[in-house]
Short mmCIF file of C-alpha atoms in Angstrom, two decimals:
data_model
loop_
_atom_site.label_atom_id
_atom_site.label_comp_id
_atom_site.label_asym_id
_atom_site.label_seq_id
_atom_site.Cartn_x
_atom_site.Cartn_y
_atom_site.Cartn_z
CA UNK M 1039 -25.39 95.91 -16.56
CA UNK M 1040 -21.62 95.82 -17.18
CA UNK M 1041 -21.12 93.94 -13.90
CA UNK M 1042 -23.42 91.16 -15.11
CA UNK M 1043 -21.59 90.99 -18.43
CA UNK M 1044 -18.23 90.67 -16.62
CA UNK M 1045 -19.61 87.94 -14.35
CA UNK M 1046 -20.93 86.11 -17.42
CA UNK M 1047 -17.52 86.23 -19.10
CA UNK M 1048 -15.79 84.96 -15.94
CA UNK M 1049 -18.34 82.12 -15.66
CA UNK M 1050 -17.93 81.22 -19.33
CA UNK M 1051 -14.13 81.09 -19.08
CA UNK M 1052 -14.18 79.07 -15.87
CA UNK M 1053 -16.74 76.59 -17.18
CA UNK M 1054 -15.18 76.04 -20.60
CA UNK M 1055 -11.60 76.07 -19.36
CA UNK M 1056 -8.73 78.13 -20.66
CA UNK M 1057 -5.29 77.00 -21.56
CA UNK M 1058 -3.37 74.35 -23.41
CA UNK M 1059 -4.90 70.87 -23.14
CA UNK M 1060 -2.40 68.11 -22.37
CA UNK M 1061 -2.41 64.32 -22.17
CA UNK M 1062 0.17 61.64 -21.41
CA UNK M 1063 -0.74 58.36 -23.12
CA UNK M 1064 0.93 55.01 -22.42
CA UNK M 1065 0.85 51.90 -24.66
CA UNK M 1066 -2.67 50.65 -25.13
CA UNK M 1067 -3.91 54.26 -25.28
CA UNK M 1068 -4.44 54.51 -21.50
CA UNK M 1069 -4.40 58.14 -20.39
CA UNK M 1070 -1.91 58.50 -17.55
CA UNK M 1071 -2.48 62.24 -17.04
CA UNK M 1072 -4.53 64.98 -18.61
CA UNK M 1073 -5.56 68.53 -17.91
CA UNK M 1074 -5.49 72.12 -19.01
CA UNK M 1075 -2.80 74.68 -18.26
CA UNK M 1076 -2.67 78.37 -19.10
CA UNK M 1077 0.67 79.11 -20.77
CA UNK M 1078 2.67 82.28 -21.33
CA UNK M 1079 3.01 81.72 -25.09
CA UNK M 1080 5.90 84.15 -25.55
CA UNK M 1081 7.93 82.89 -22.61
CA UNK M 1082 7.53 79.12 -22.31
CA UNK M 1083 8.41 76.34 -24.76
CA UNK M 1084 6.62 73.01 -25.06
CA UNK M 1085 9.58 71.50 -23.18
CA UNK M 1086 9.39 73.95 -20.28
CA UNK M 1087 5.64 73.44 -19.88
CA UNK M 1088 5.98 69.66 -20.15
CA UNK M 1089 8.73 69.59 -17.52
CA UNK M 1090 6.63 71.72 -15.17
CA UNK M 1091 3.48 69.61 -15.61
CA UNK M 1092 5.16 66.21 -15.37
CA UNK M 1093 7.19 67.30 -12.33
CA UNK M 1094 3.93 68.43 -10.70
CA UNK M 1095 2.27 65.05 -11.34
CA UNK M 1096 5.36 63.21 -10.06
CA UNK M 1097 5.41 65.28 -6.85
CA UNK M 1098 1.73 64.43 -6.32
CA UNK M 1099 2.66 60.74 -6.63
CA UNK M 1100 0.66 60.14 -9.82
CA UNK M 1101 3.69 58.53 -11.52
CA UNK M 1102 7.47 58.75 -11.70
CA UNK M 1103 9.11 61.22 -14.07
CA UNK M 1104 12.66 61.91 -15.19
CA UNK M 1105 13.34 64.64 -17.69
CA UNK M 1106 14.40 68.15 -18.54
CA UNK M 1107 12.88 70.80 -20.84
CA UNK M 1108 14.99 69.36 -23.68
CA UNK M 1109 13.33 65.95 -23.45
CA UNK M 1110 11.62 63.25 -21.42
CA UNK M 1111 13.81 60.42 -20.12
CA UNK M 1112 11.06 58.33 -18.53
CA UNK M 1113 7.45 58.47 -17.36
CA UNK M 1114 5.98 55.78 -15.11
CA UNK M 1115 9.09 53.66 -15.58
CA UNK M 1116 8.92 53.75 -19.37
CA UNK M 1117 12.15 55.15 -20.73
CA UNK M 1118 14.60 54.81 -23.56
CA UNK M 1119 15.31 51.23 -24.55
CA UNK M 1120 16.41 49.25 -27.55
CA UNK M 1121 14.95 45.97 -28.78
CA UNK M 1122 17.24 44.01 -31.13
CA UNK M 1123 15.21 42.02 -33.64
CA UNK M 1124 18.13 40.69 -35.68
CA UNK M 1125 21.70 41.61 -36.60
CA UNK M 1126 20.22 44.09 -39.15
CA UNK M 1127 17.12 45.37 -37.40
CA UNK M 1128 16.20 47.08 -34.13
CA UNK M 1129 13.51 49.17 -32.49
CA UNK M 1130 14.40 52.07 -30.20
CA UNK M 1131 11.77 53.27 -27.73
CA UNK M 1132 11.22 56.63 -26.10
CA UNK M 1133 8.76 59.48 -25.62
CA UNK M 1134 7.38 61.61 -28.48
CA UNK M 1135 4.91 64.45 -28.55
CA UNK M 1136 2.28 65.83 -30.88
CA UNK M 1137 1.06 69.39 -30.96
CA UNK M 1138 -2.42 69.78 -32.44
CA UNK M 1139 -2.25 66.28 -33.91
CA UNK M 1140 1.13 66.73 -35.62
CA UNK M 1141 4.41 65.15 -34.58
CA UNK M 1142 6.99 67.92 -34.76
CA UNK M 1143 10.56 67.46 -36.00
CA UNK M 1144 11.91 69.86 -33.37
CA UNK M 1145 12.89 69.09 -29.81
CA UNK M 1146 10.45 70.09 -27.05
CA UNK M 1147 12.52 73.07 -25.87
CA UNK M 1148 12.65 74.35 -29.47
CA UNK M 1149 8.89 74.01 -30.00
CA UNK M 1150 6.35 76.72 -29.19
CA UNK M 1151 2.64 76.82 -28.51
CA UNK M 1152 0.62 79.03 -30.84
CA UNK M 1153 -2.53 79.57 -28.76
CA UNK M 1154 -4.22 78.67 -25.50
CA UNK M 1155 -6.36 76.26 -27.54
CA UNK M 1156 -3.38 74.04 -28.49
CA UNK M 1157 -3.48 70.30 -27.72
CA UNK M 1158 -0.30 68.60 -26.47
CA UNK M 1159 -0.07 64.80 -26.34
CA UNK M 1160 2.96 62.84 -25.10
CA UNK M 1161 3.04 59.16 -26.07
CA UNK M 1162 5.46 56.25 -25.78
CA UNK M 1163 6.76 55.37 -29.23
CA UNK M 1164 9.46 53.64 -31.22
CA UNK M 1165 11.73 54.23 -34.21
CA UNK M 1166 12.45 51.39 -36.63
CA UNK M 1167 15.98 50.79 -37.95
CA UNK M 1168 16.66 48.14 -40.60
CA UNK M 1169 19.67 47.47 -42.82
CA UNK M 1170 21.28 50.84 -42.19
CA UNK M 1171 18.14 52.97 -42.62
CA UNK M 1172 15.61 54.53 -40.27
CA UNK M 1173 12.21 53.41 -41.59
CA UNK M 1174 10.11 55.54 -39.28
CA UNK M 1175 10.03 57.35 -35.98
CA UNK M 1176 7.55 58.32 -33.29
CA UNK M 1177 5.31 55.37 -34.10
CA UNK M 1178 3.05 54.52 -31.12
CA UNK M 1179 4.65 51.65 -29.17
CA UNK M 1180 1.53 49.48 -29.28
CA UNK M 1181 1.99 49.31 -33.10
CA UNK M 1182 5.48 47.80 -32.84
CA UNK M 1183 6.23 44.40 -34.41
CA UNK M 1184 5.60 41.85 -31.67
CA UNK M 1185 3.59 44.63 -29.96
CA UNK M 1186 4.86 46.32 -26.84
#
């Protein structure tokens, strides 16, 4: 009977999936990549896992990727850029991430997963600078003035 129980547990884990769920979303909410990856929670940061996963997708030819565990430089040709709106206002674009629906204030290599059930989403975003003040950051790019 214990063999059947073990087989049931293996089937349940394989059918429901195990590991951190990840997505890469580009402007317009198109999902560029998604999947599930088991993570050594004590050993690997969000940045290390991201770098591994995005490098894997780039090697497969899914999209281009430039980055390091400390941050993403570009995905699918979308990288850091600045849009000048006036002599007092600009938008700066780049990649941000959310863990379990929250945008963290730490860098990816300083951020940790809590469980195998965590959800990681990378999205292209902007920060808004006007008259010497940052008005917001990590705002999805498709919500930018003049829309991206």
